[in-house]
């Protein structure tokens, strides 16, 4: 009986450790949908290459959050969806999000680099008008 219980316990441990966790790109798409700059900024690297339409520069985490907050004040989000993602490299993530606002549609490109195990930080965020 003990080997059976041990085998059952081992099976349970293996099955719970392999449960896929939500992808960071999915989380960010949700935060863009709600315009939640605080949650987006939690994923910023200490400096972020931020490109919003025709405004481009490298900003601190705090500055980038404020600029993103201003963007959402002018462009109230309605919905968002993940268009494309790269997640096959363990040290790098990339996502493209389609963001629909009251004013227009945007394409959001997000580049994330691995900082710690299972932690990715946004190093570049690009928001462009969607031409489609």
Tab-separated table of N, CA and C in Angstrom:
chain	number	residue	atom	x	y	z
A	1	UNK	N	0.813	-1.198	0.000
A	1	UNK	CA	0.000	0.000	0.000
A	1	UNK	C	0.856	1.261	0.000
A	2	UNK	N	1.959	1.250	0.753
A	2	UNK	CA	2.824	2.433	0.803
A	2	UNK	C	3.395	2.784	-0.575
A	3	UNK	N	3.852	1.818	-1.387
A	3	UNK	CA	4.342	2.185	-2.717
A	3	UNK	C	3.258	2.841	-3.568
A	4	UNK	N	2.024	2.382	-3.427
A	4	UNK	CA	0.928	2.971	-4.186
A	4	UNK	C	0.696	4.423	-3.778
A	5	UNK	N	0.700	4.690	-2.486
A	5	UNK	CA	0.513	6.053	-1.974
A	5	UNK	C	1.670	6.945	-2.414
A	6	UNK	N	2.891	6.422	-2.357
A	6	UNK	CA	4.057	7.192	-2.785
A	6	UNK	C	3.973	7.510	-4.276
A	7	UNK	N	3.543	6.536	-5.068
A	7	UNK	CA	3.398	6.746	-6.509
A	7	UNK	C	2.308	7.778	-6.794
A	8	UNK	N	1.222	7.693	-6.076
A	8	UNK	CA	0.135	8.652	-6.229
A	8	UNK	C	0.594	10.062	-5.855
A	9	UNK	N	1.336	10.175	-4.776
A	9	UNK	CA	1.871	11.473	-4.345
A	9	UNK	C	2.822	12.042	-5.406
A	10	UNK	N	3.696	11.201	-5.949
A	10	UNK	CA	4.639	11.635	-6.978
A	10	UNK	C	3.898	12.110	-8.224
A	11	UNK	N	2.888	11.373	-8.632
A	11	UNK	CA	2.089	11.769	-9.791
A	11	UNK	C	1.422	13.118	-9.558
A	12	UNK	N	0.868	13.329	-8.358
A	12	UNK	CA	0.215	14.593	-8.027
A	12	UNK	C	1.206	15.751	-8.087
A	13	UNK	N	2.408	15.563	-7.551
A	13	UNK	CA	3.434	16.613	-7.553
A	13	UNK	C	3.852	16.959	-8.971
A	14	UNK	N	4.058	15.954	-9.808
A	14	UNK	CA	4.466	16.208	-11.186
A	14	UNK	C	3.381	16.927	-11.967
A	15	UNK	N	2.148	16.540	-11.750
A	15	UNK	CA	1.063	17.159	-12.505
A	15	UNK	C	0.837	18.608	-12.074
A	16	UNK	N	1.007	18.948	-10.807
A	16	UNK	CA	0.803	20.332	-10.382
A	16	UNK	C	1.984	21.222	-10.752
A	17	UNK	N	3.193	20.668	-10.858
A	17	UNK	CA	4.349	21.468	-11.244
A	17	UNK	C	4.346	21.803	-12.722
A	18	UNK	N	3.627	21.048	-13.520
A	18	UNK	CA	3.617	21.268	-14.960
A	18	UNK	C	2.416	22.063	-15.431
A	19	UNK	N	1.659	22.628	-14.527
A	19	UNK	CA	0.512	23.432	-14.915
A	19	UNK	C	1.026	24.719	-15.553
A	20	UNK	N	0.619	25.011	-16.785
A	20	UNK	CA	1.126	26.213	-17.435
A	20	UNK	C	0.615	27.471	-16.747
A	21	UNK	N	1.506	28.424	-16.587
A	21	UNK	CA	1.131	29.692	-15.989
A	21	UNK	C	0.761	30.665	-17.104
A	22	UNK	N	0.007	31.670	-16.761
A	22	UNK	CA	-0.395	32.668	-17.750
A	22	UNK	C	0.843	33.341	-18.321
A	23	UNK	N	0.813	33.592	-19.596
A	23	UNK	CA	1.927	34.242	-20.268
A	23	UNK	C	1.893	35.734	-19.973
A	24	UNK	N	3.057	36.337	-19.832
A	24	UNK	CA	3.126	37.767	-19.514
A	24	UNK	C	2.491	38.624	-20.604
A	25	UNK	N	2.559	38.189	-21.858
A	25	UNK	CA	1.947	38.955	-22.943
A	25	UNK	C	0.428	38.982	-22.775
A	26	UNK	N	-0.165	37.869	-22.338
A	26	UNK	CA	-1.607	37.849	-22.065
A	26	UNK	C	-1.956	38.804	-20.931
A	27	UNK	N	-1.139	38.793	-19.892
A	27	UNK	CA	-1.370	39.703	-18.761
A	27	UNK	C	-1.294	41.155	-19.216
A	28	UNK	N	-0.289	41.470	-20.021
A	28	UNK	CA	-0.132	42.849	-20.491
A	28	UNK	C	-1.293	43.263	-21.400
A	29	UNK	N	-1.789	42.351	-22.219
A	29	UNK	CA	-2.940	42.662	-23.070
A	29	UNK	C	-4.148	43.032	-22.213
A	30	UNK	N	-4.344	42.316	-21.125
A	30	UNK	CA	-5.441	42.629	-20.211
A	30	UNK	C	-5.244	44.008	-19.581
A	31	UNK	N	-4.020	44.330	-19.179
A	31	UNK	CA	-3.745	45.636	-18.563
A	31	UNK	C	-3.907	46.772	-19.578
A	32	UNK	N	-3.571	46.519	-20.834
A	32	UNK	CA	-3.793	47.541	-21.862
A	32	UNK	C	-5.283	47.732	-22.100
A	33	UNK	N	-6.042	46.658	-22.061
A	33	UNK	CA	-7.494	46.741	-22.251
A	33	UNK	C	-8.136	47.617	-21.190
A	34	UNK	N	-7.633	47.526	-19.965
A	34	UNK	CA	-8.204	48.300	-18.863
A	34	UNK	C	-7.482	49.632	-18.644
A	35	UNK	N	-6.391	49.862	-19.378
A	35	UNK	CA	-5.634	51.098	-19.196
A	35	UNK	C	-4.941	51.170	-17.855
A	36	UNK	N	-4.569	50.027	-17.307
A	36	UNK	CA	-3.983	49.950	-15.972
A	36	UNK	C	-2.466	50.191	-16.043
A	37	UNK	N	-2.082	51.447	-15.975
A	37	UNK	CA	-0.665	51.810	-16.103
A	37	UNK	C	0.166	51.319	-14.921
A	38	UNK	N	-0.429	51.248	-13.746
A	38	UNK	CA	0.316	50.754	-12.570
A	38	UNK	C	0.786	49.322	-12.799
A	39	UNK	N	-0.116	48.462	-13.292
A	39	UNK	CA	0.240	47.061	-13.519
A	39	UNK	C	1.206	46.916	-14.687
A	40	UNK	N	1.048	47.713	-15.720
A	40	UNK	CA	1.986	47.666	-16.846
A	40	UNK	C	3.368	48.090	-16.370
A	41	UNK	N	3.424	49.182	-15.598
A	41	UNK	CA	4.702	49.721	-15.124
A	41	UNK	C	5.427	48.773	-14.177
A	42	UNK	N	4.702	47.896	-13.497
A	42	UNK	CA	5.358	46.903	-12.641
A	42	UNK	C	6.314	46.019	-13.446
A	43	UNK	N	6.065	45.924	-14.746
A	43	UNK	CA	6.884	45.090	-15.614
A	43	UNK	C	7.957	45.882	-16.359
A	44	UNK	N	8.062	47.179	-16.109
A	44	UNK	CA	9.084	47.989	-16.773
A	44	UNK	C	10.464	47.695	-16.204
A	45	UNK	N	11.465	47.697	-17.078
A	45	UNK	CA	12.856	47.675	-16.654
A	45	UNK	C	13.160	49.046	-16.033
A	46	UNK	N	14.296	49.213	-15.363
A	46	UNK	CA	14.616	50.527	-14.782
A	46	UNK	C	14.592	51.663	-15.805
A	47	UNK	N	14.988	51.379	-17.042
A	47	UNK	CA	14.833	52.344	-18.135
A	47	UNK	C	14.110	51.647	-19.275
A	48	UNK	N	13.249	52.391	-19.955
A	48	UNK	CA	12.409	51.832	-21.011
A	48	UNK	C	12.554	52.683	-22.266
A	49	UNK	N	12.787	52.011	-23.381
A	49	UNK	CA	12.768	52.681	-24.676
A	49	UNK	C	11.297	52.775	-25.064
A	50	UNK	N	10.729	53.979	-24.955
A	50	UNK	CA	9.296	54.191	-25.147
A	50	UNK	C	9.052	54.997	-26.412
A	51	UNK	N	8.275	54.426	-27.304
A	51	UNK	CA	7.910	55.084	-28.553
A	51	UNK	C	6.391	55.118	-28.611
A	52	UNK	N	5.812	56.307	-28.528
A	52	UNK	CA	4.364	56.450	-28.635
A	52	UNK	C	4.093	57.408	-29.784
A	53	UNK	N	3.573	56.846	-30.853
A	53	UNK	CA	3.280	57.508	-32.118
A	53	UNK	C	4.554	58.178	-32.641
A	54	UNK	N	4.769	59.456	-32.385
A	54	UNK	CA	5.978	60.119	-32.897
A	54	UNK	C	6.877	60.644	-31.776
A	55	UNK	N	6.598	60.241	-30.554
A	55	UNK	CA	7.398	60.640	-29.397
A	55	UNK	C	8.269	59.457	-28.993
A	56	UNK	N	9.588	59.640	-29.040
A	56	UNK	CA	10.504	58.534	-28.759
A	56	UNK	C	11.654	58.994	-27.888
A	57	UNK	N	11.932	58.206	-26.849
A	57	UNK	CA	13.075	58.485	-25.985
A	57	UNK	C	13.238	57.320	-25.012
A	58	UNK	N	14.304	57.360	-24.257
A	58	UNK	CA	14.526	56.398	-23.182
A	58	UNK	C	14.139	57.094	-21.887
A	59	UNK	N	13.241	56.450	-21.136
A	59	UNK	CA	12.696	57.055	-19.931
A	59	UNK	C	12.933	56.148	-18.729
A	60	UNK	N	12.915	56.766	-17.564
A	60	UNK	CA	12.932	55.972	-16.333
A	60	UNK	C	11.577	55.277	-16.209
A	61	UNK	N	11.514	54.323	-15.331
A	61	UNK	CA	10.280	53.573	-15.086
A	61	UNK	C	9.129	54.513	-14.723
A	62	UNK	N	9.394	55.474	-13.850
A	62	UNK	CA	8.367	56.416	-13.385
A	62	UNK	C	7.919	57.335	-14.520
A	63	UNK	N	8.876	57.859	-15.288
A	63	UNK	CA	8.529	58.727	-16.418
A	63	UNK	C	7.704	57.972	-17.462
A	64	UNK	N	8.104	56.752	-17.754
A	64	UNK	CA	7.401	55.949	-18.760
A	64	UNK	C	5.964	55.686	-18.319
A	65	UNK	N	5.777	55.420	-17.037
A	65	UNK	CA	4.413	55.195	-16.532
A	65	UNK	C	3.562	56.451	-16.706
A	66	UNK	N	4.121	57.622	-16.423
A	66	UNK	CA	3.363	58.869	-16.565
A	66	UNK	C	3.007	59.145	-18.025
A	67	UNK	N	3.930	58.904	-18.932
A	67	UNK	CA	3.669	59.119	-20.359
A	67	UNK	C	2.583	58.159	-20.841
A	68	UNK	N	2.631	56.914	-20.370
A	68	UNK	CA	1.610	55.937	-20.731
A	68	UNK	C	0.253	56.345	-20.152
A	69	UNK	N	0.251	56.882	-18.948
A	69	UNK	CA	-0.990	57.361	-18.323
A	69	UNK	C	-1.594	58.494	-19.159
A	70	UNK	N	-0.751	59.405	-19.645
A	70	UNK	CA	-1.220	60.492	-20.516
A	70	UNK	C	-1.802	59.937	-21.819
A	71	UNK	N	-1.161	58.904	-22.362
A	71	UNK	CA	-1.664	58.271	-23.586
A	71	UNK	C	-3.068	57.713	-23.361
A	72	UNK	N	-3.273	57.009	-22.239
A	72	UNK	CA	-4.587	56.428	-21.957
A	72	UNK	C	-5.633	57.499	-21.640
A	73	UNK	N	-5.219	58.638	-21.108
A	73	UNK	CA	-6.165	59.724	-20.856
A	73	UNK	C	-6.704	60.275	-22.179
A	74	UNK	N	-5.862	60.296	-23.202
A	74	UNK	CA	-6.265	60.791	-24.529
A	74	UNK	C	-6.905	59.703	-25.381
A	75	UNK	N	-6.582	58.446	-25.096
A	75	UNK	CA	-7.051	57.317	-25.898
A	75	UNK	C	-7.618	56.254	-24.957
A	76	UNK	N	-8.883	56.406	-24.596
A	76	UNK	CA	-9.516	55.494	-23.642
A	76	UNK	C	-9.652	54.111	-24.282
A	77	UNK	N	-9.052	53.091	-23.648
A	77	UNK	CA	-9.090	51.753	-24.247
A	77	UNK	C	-10.470	51.107	-24.155
A	78	UNK	N	-10.808	50.373	-25.217
A	78	UNK	CA	-12.058	49.628	-25.249
A	78	UNK	C	-11.816	48.123	-25.196
A	79	UNK	N	-10.844	47.660	-25.990
A	79	UNK	CA	-10.524	46.226	-25.996
A	79	UNK	C	-9.121	46.031	-26.540
A	80	UNK	N	-8.582	44.868	-26.259
A	80	UNK	CA	-7.256	44.530	-26.772
A	80	UNK	C	-7.190	43.031	-27.015
A	81	UNK	N	-6.271	42.646	-27.876
A	81	UNK	CA	-6.067	41.223	-28.146
A	81	UNK	C	-4.625	40.999	-28.572
A	82	UNK	N	-4.121	39.818	-28.262
A	82	UNK	CA	-2.760	39.452	-28.665
A	82	UNK	C	-2.804	39.028	-30.126
A	83	UNK	N	-1.995	39.686	-30.943
A	83	UNK	CA	-1.923	39.383	-32.368
A	83	UNK	C	-0.803	38.394	-32.649
A	84	UNK	N	0.309	38.560	-31.949
A	84	UNK	CA	1.486	37.726	-32.186
A	84	UNK	C	2.320	37.675	-30.919
A	85	UNK	N	3.010	36.562	-30.736
A	85	UNK	CA	3.917	36.447	-29.593
A	85	UNK	C	5.066	35.527	-29.960
A	86	UNK	N	6.221	35.812	-29.367
A	86	UNK	CA	7.373	34.922	-29.431
A	86	UNK	C	7.700	34.544	-28.000
A	87	UNK	N	7.672	33.252	-27.730
A	87	UNK	CA	7.953	32.816	-26.362
A	87	UNK	C	8.809	31.560	-26.342
A	88	UNK	N	9.495	31.279	-27.443
A	88	UNK	CA	10.298	30.059	-27.505
A	88	UNK	C	11.716	30.245	-26.977
A	89	UNK	N	12.153	31.465	-26.760
A	89	UNK	CA	13.467	31.733	-26.197
A	89	UNK	C	13.309	31.943	-24.692
A	90	UNK	N	14.043	31.209	-23.864
A	90	UNK	CA	13.853	31.334	-22.417
A	90	UNK	C	14.291	32.685	-21.833
A	91	UNK	N	15.048	33.479	-22.584
A	91	UNK	CA	15.538	34.766	-22.065
A	91	UNK	C	14.863	35.978	-22.696
A	92	UNK	N	13.876	35.759	-23.529
A	92	UNK	CA	13.319	36.841	-24.329
A	92	UNK	C	11.844	36.566	-24.602
A	93	UNK	N	11.031	37.586	-24.529
A	93	UNK	CA	9.625	37.503	-24.918
A	93	UNK	C	9.320	38.712	-25.793
A	94	UNK	N	8.403	38.512	-26.717
A	94	UNK	CA	7.987	39.594	-27.598
A	94	UNK	C	6.507	39.418	-27.871
A	95	UNK	N	5.783	40.501	-27.854
A	95	UNK	CA	4.360	40.418	-28.137
A	95	UNK	C	3.867	41.611	-28.914
A	96	UNK	N	2.857	41.355	-29.737
A	96	UNK	CA	2.160	42.428	-30.452
A	96	UNK	C	0.702	42.366	-30.021
A	97	UNK	N	0.213	43.500	-29.561
A	97	UNK	CA	-1.152	43.606	-29.069
A	97	UNK	C	-1.904	44.600	-29.945
A	98	UNK	N	-3.112	44.246	-30.326
A	98	UNK	CA	-3.996	45.167	-31.025
A	98	UNK	C	-4.834	45.866	-29.960
A	99	UNK	N	-4.750	47.188	-29.923
A	99	UNK	CA	-5.447	47.983	-28.916
A	99	UNK	C	-6.469	48.888	-29.598
A	100	UNK	N	-7.741	48.678	-29.273
A	100	UNK	CA	-8.819	49.516	-29.809
A	100	UNK	C	-9.194	50.532	-28.740
A	101	UNK	N	-9.189	51.804	-29.126
A	101	UNK	CA	-9.568	52.872	-28.206
A	101	UNK	C	-10.783	53.590	-28.772
A	102	UNK	N	-11.289	54.543	-28.033
A	102	UNK	CA	-12.427	55.325	-28.531
A	102	UNK	C	-12.066	56.089	-29.805
A	103	UNK	N	-10.812	56.508	-29.897
A	103	UNK	CA	-10.390	57.340	-31.014
A	103	UNK	C	-9.954	56.545	-32.236
A	104	UNK	N	-9.184	55.485	-32.016
A	104	UNK	CA	-8.613	54.743	-33.127
A	104	UNK	C	-8.033	53.417	-32.664
A	105	UNK	N	-7.415	52.730	-33.610
A	105	UNK	CA	-6.821	51.428	-33.329
A	105	UNK	C	-5.297	51.580	-33.322
A	106	UNK	N	-4.640	50.937	-32.344
A	106	UNK	CA	-3.192	51.003	-32.220
A	106	UNK	C	-2.594	49.607	-32.249
A	107	UNK	N	-1.332	49.574	-32.621
A	107	UNK	CA	-0.531	48.348	-32.585
A	107	UNK	C	0.525	48.562	-31.511
A	108	UNK	N	0.553	47.673	-30.520
A	108	UNK	CA	1.485	47.787	-29.396
A	108	UNK	C	2.516	46.671	-29.512
A	109	UNK	N	3.786	47.036	-29.643
A	109	UNK	CA	4.887	46.076	-29.701
A	109	UNK	C	5.628	46.129	-28.373
A	110	UNK	N	5.800	44.963	-27.762
A	110	UNK	CA	6.428	44.892	-26.447
A	110	UNK	C	7.609	43.932	-26.510
A	111	UNK	N	8.783	44.417	-26.093
A	111	UNK	CA	9.970	43.589	-26.001
A	111	UNK	C	10.297	43.405	-24.528
A	112	UNK	N	10.437	42.146	-24.114
A	112	UNK	CA	10.718	41.819	-22.715
A	112	UNK	C	11.982	40.981	-22.637
A	113	UNK	N	12.820	41.304	-21.671
A	113	UNK	CA	14.038	40.526	-21.446
A	113	UNK	C	13.952	39.888	-20.062
A	114	UNK	N	14.516	38.710	-19.936
A	114	UNK	CA	14.474	37.985	-18.669
A	114	UNK	C	15.410	38.639	-17.659
A	115	UNK	N	14.900	38.872	-16.476
A	115	UNK	CA	15.687	39.469	-15.406
A	115	UNK	C	16.031	38.420	-14.352
A	116	UNK	N	15.031	37.750	-13.857
A	116	UNK	CA	15.167	36.698	-12.853
A	116	UNK	C	14.389	35.493	-13.363
A	117	UNK	N	14.534	34.349	-12.724
A	117	UNK	CA	13.717	33.212	-13.163
A	117	UNK	C	12.228	33.569	-13.179
A	118	UNK	N	11.592	33.329	-14.303
A	118	UNK	CA	10.161	33.587	-14.507
A	118	UNK	C	9.772	35.053	-14.393
A	119	UNK	N	10.725	35.963	-14.508
A	119	UNK	CA	10.431	37.393	-14.470
A	119	UNK	C	10.972	38.041	-15.736
A	120	UNK	N	10.099	38.702	-16.460
A	120	UNK	CA	10.495	39.400	-17.669
A	120	UNK	C	10.170	40.883	-17.500
A	121	UNK	N	11.084	41.736	-17.930
A	121	UNK	CA	10.900	43.185	-17.809
A	121	UNK	C	10.819	43.815	-19.191
A	122	UNK	N	9.941	44.788	-19.313
A	122	UNK	CA	9.764	45.489	-20.579
A	122	UNK	C	10.948	46.419	-20.795
A	123	UNK	N	11.671	46.193	-21.884
A	123	UNK	CA	12.793	47.058	-22.234
A	123	UNK	C	12.423	48.020	-23.357
A	124	UNK	N	11.430	47.633	-24.170
A	124	UNK	CA	10.963	48.517	-25.237
A	124	UNK	C	9.460	48.377	-25.386
A	125	UNK	N	8.793	49.516	-25.497
A	125	UNK	CA	7.348	49.563	-25.695
A	125	UNK	C	7.071	50.552	-26.816
A	126	UNK	N	6.430	50.051	-27.860
A	126	UNK	CA	6.147	50.877	-29.037
A	126	UNK	C	4.645	50.857	-29.302
A	127	UNK	N	4.033	52.039	-29.358
A	127	UNK	CA	2.612	52.166	-29.670
A	127	UNK	C	2.501	52.979	-30.949
A	128	UNK	N	1.952	52.353	-31.992
A	128	UNK	CA	1.823	52.981	-33.303
A	128	UNK	C	0.383	52.938	-33.744
A	129	UNK	N	0.000	53.885	-34.583
A	129	UNK	CA	-1.334	53.834	-35.178
A	129	UNK	C	-1.393	52.629	-36.097
A	130	UNK	N	-2.465	51.868	-35.995
A	130	UNK	CA	-2.634	50.694	-36.844
A	130	UNK	C	-3.166	51.163	-38.191
A	131	UNK	N	-2.448	50.849	-39.230
A	131	UNK	CA	-2.808	51.320	-40.580
A	131	UNK	C	-3.881	50.457	-41.240
A	132	UNK	N	-4.216	49.330	-40.628
A	132	UNK	CA	-5.193	48.422	-41.253
A	132	UNK	C	-6.594	48.870	-41.057
